[in-house]
Amino acid sequence: MATRRDVGYEDRVGSSGALDKPVASVAPRMGKAFEALGMRTAGDVLRYYPRRYADPSTLTDISGLVVGETVSIVAEVRSAVIKHAHKDGAPRVEAEITDGTRTLRATFFTKRQHVAQHMVQSMHRGRRGLFTGKVSVFMDRAQLTNPKHDWFDGDDETEQRAREEAGWPTPLYPASAQLDSTRIRAVARLVVEPLREDELTDPVP
């Protein structure tokens, strides 16, 4: 069976000069992190394919999580509160996220009270997002510690765009400690949005 490489898929995706621009020109502070994953140009970003997609309309079954694995799950916030360390008073946010049946603790550590307050305000009950982190156990309960989280309702987008994107599948890319899937998606958008149709070659013959 012919593969995408056999039919020249990688070679045909975007042959325009617009895609030859270095990633650093789009995301100056993240250029080295992208290069470490093999992405040096805008075209490389478009050819860096997701390993899978998360469906924002379907919650992840929490009972299937395995301790020690790094996971990306779709879940809803049930509650979020600020607690403080006994030793130094440093704040942390403890959130309960749910698949509709079971709950999982997500703990976020921070040294700043205003950051913790902002996080709690953003984690209102019923808000749905993608949480990425390593599953561990604390006091006989599974939890995610400092998970990356990406809201499906798009606080940073316009209301109309947020409503549109809330139903889109979310691409999950192979990532690194320095560059998570959320940042890769953001830069891919910065690459794609300015392009004109005539600057891209259709990869499907």
C-alpha positions in Angstrom: 0.0 0.0 0.0 1.3 3.4 -0.9 2.1 5.7 2.0 1.7 9.5 2.1 5.5 9.8 1.5 5.2 7.4 -1.5 2.7 9.8 -3.2 4.9 12.8 -2.3 2.5 14.1 0.3 5.2 15.9 2.3 6.7 17.4 -0.8 3.4 18.8 -2.1 2.1 20.5 1.0 2.7 24.2 0.5 5.5 24.8 -2.0 5.2 28.6 -1.7 7.9 30.9 -0.3 5.5 31.9 2.5 6.1 28.5 4.0 9.9 28.8 3.8 9.9 31.5 6.5 11.7 30.3 9.7 9.6 29.5 12.7 11.5 32.0 14.7 10.0 34.8 12.6 6.6 33.7 13.7 7.4 32.7 17.3 10.8 34.3 18.2 10.9 33.0 21.8 10.1 29.4 20.8 12.3 28.9 17.8 14.8 26.6 19.4 12.1 24.5 21.0 10.5 24.0 17.6 13.8 23.2 16.0 14.4 20.5 18.6 11.3 18.8 17.3 12.4 19.1 13.7 10.5 22.2 12.8 12.6 25.0 11.3 10.2 26.6 8.8 6.5 27.5 8.7 6.1 24.6 6.2 7.6 22.2 8.8 4.9 23.2 11.3 2.2 22.4 8.8 3.8 19.0 8.1 4.1 18.2 11.8 0.9 16.1 12.1 -1.1 15.5 15.2 -0.8 12.0 16.8 -4.6 12.1 17.4 -7.5 14.4 18.0 -9.6 15.1 21.1 -13.3 15.5 20.7 -14.6 18.3 22.9 -18.1 16.8 22.8 -17.0 13.6 24.4 -15.7 13.4 28.0 -12.8 11.0 28.7 -13.5 7.9 30.8 -11.4 8.7 33.9 -11.6 5.1 35.1 -9.3 4.0 32.3 -6.4 6.2 33.3 -3.1 4.5 34.3 -0.8 5.8 37.0 2.5 7.0 35.6 1.2 7.7 32.1 1.1 11.2 30.6 -2.5 11.7 29.3 -4.6 14.3 27.6 -8.2 14.1 28.7 -11.4 16.0 28.0 -13.2 16.8 31.3 -15.4 19.3 33.1 -14.7 21.3 36.2 -16.7 20.3 39.2 -15.1 22.6 41.7 -11.9 24.6 42.3 -10.6 26.1 45.6 -7.4 27.7 46.9 -5.5 26.0 49.7 -2.2 27.1 51.3 0.9 25.1 52.4 1.3 24.8 56.1 5.0 25.4 56.0 5.3 28.6 53.9 1.7 29.6 53.1 2.3 29.2 49.4 -1.1 28.9 47.5 -2.2 26.1 45.4 -5.4 25.4 43.5 -7.1 22.1 43.9 -9.7 21.4 41.2 -12.0 18.5 40.8 -12.6 17.5 37.2 -15.1 14.9 36.1 -16.1 12.7 33.2 -19.7 13.0 34.4 -19.4 9.9 36.6 -16.0 9.9 38.3 -13.8 12.7 39.5 -10.0 13.3 39.3 -8.1 15.9 41.3 -6.0 18.4 39.3 -3.5 20.3 41.5 -1.8 23.5 40.4 1.0 25.0 42.5 1.9 28.7 42.4 3.7 31.1 44.6 1.4 34.0 43.9 -2.0 34.5 45.4 -3.4 36.6 42.5 -2.4 33.8 40.1 -4.3 31.3 42.2 -7.3 33.6 42.4 -7.3 34.0 38.6 -7.2 30.3 38.1 -10.1 29.6 40.4 -12.2 32.3 38.7 -11.5 30.7 35.3 -12.4 27.2 36.5 -16.1 27.7 37.0 -18.3 24.7 37.4 -19.2 23.0 34.1 -16.4 24.5 32.1 -15.0 21.9 29.7 -11.3 21.7 28.7 -8.4 19.5 27.7 -6.1 18.6 30.6 -2.6 17.2 29.9 -0.3 15.8 32.5 1.1 12.8 34.3 -1.2 10.6 36.4 0.1 10.1 39.9 -1.4 9.1 43.3 -1.7 11.2 46.4 -3.4 10.1 49.5 -4.9 7.1 47.6 -6.4 9.3 44.9 -5.4 9.6 41.3 -4.4 13.2 40.3 -2.8 15.4 37.7 -0.1 17.8 39.1 0.2 21.1 37.3 -1.5 19.8 34.1 -1.6 21.9 31.0 -5.1 23.0 30.3 -6.8 24.3 27.2 -10.4 25.6 27.4 -12.7 24.7 24.6 -14.8 27.8 25.0 -11.7 30.0 24.2 -11.5 32.8 26.7 -9.0 34.6 24.6 -11.0 34.5 21.4 -13.9 36.5 20.2 -17.3 35.2 21.3 -18.3 34.1 17.8 -15.0 32.3 17.1 -15.1 30.6 20.5 -18.6 29.2 19.8 -17.3 27.8 16.5 -14.2 26.3 17.9 -15.9 24.7 20.9 -17.2 21.9 18.6 -14.0 21.4 16.6 -11.7 18.3 17.2 -8.6 19.4 19.0 -5.3 18.2 17.5 -2.8 16.7 20.0 0.7 16.9 18.8 3.8 15.0 19.8 5.3 17.5 22.3 8.3 18.1 24.5 8.9 19.5 28.0 9.7 22.9 26.4 6.9 22.9 23.8 3.4 21.6 24.6 0.6 20.8 22.2 -1.2 24.0 23.0 1.7 26.1 21.8 2.2 24.1 18.7 -1.5 24.6 17.8 -1.2 28.3 18.4 1.8 28.7 16.2 0.3 26.5 13.5 -2.7 29.0 13.5 -0.3 31.9 13.2 1.3 30.2 10.2 -2.0 29.3 8.4 -4.2 32.3 9.0 -2.2 34.9 6.9 -1.9 32.5 3.9 -3.8 33.0 0.7 -5.3 30.0 -1.1 -2.9 30.4 -4.0 0.1 30.1 -1.6 -0.8 26.5 -0.8 -0.7 23.4 -3.0 -3.4 20.9 -2.5 -1.7 17.7 -1.3 -4.5 15.5 -2.7 -3.9 14.7 -6.4 
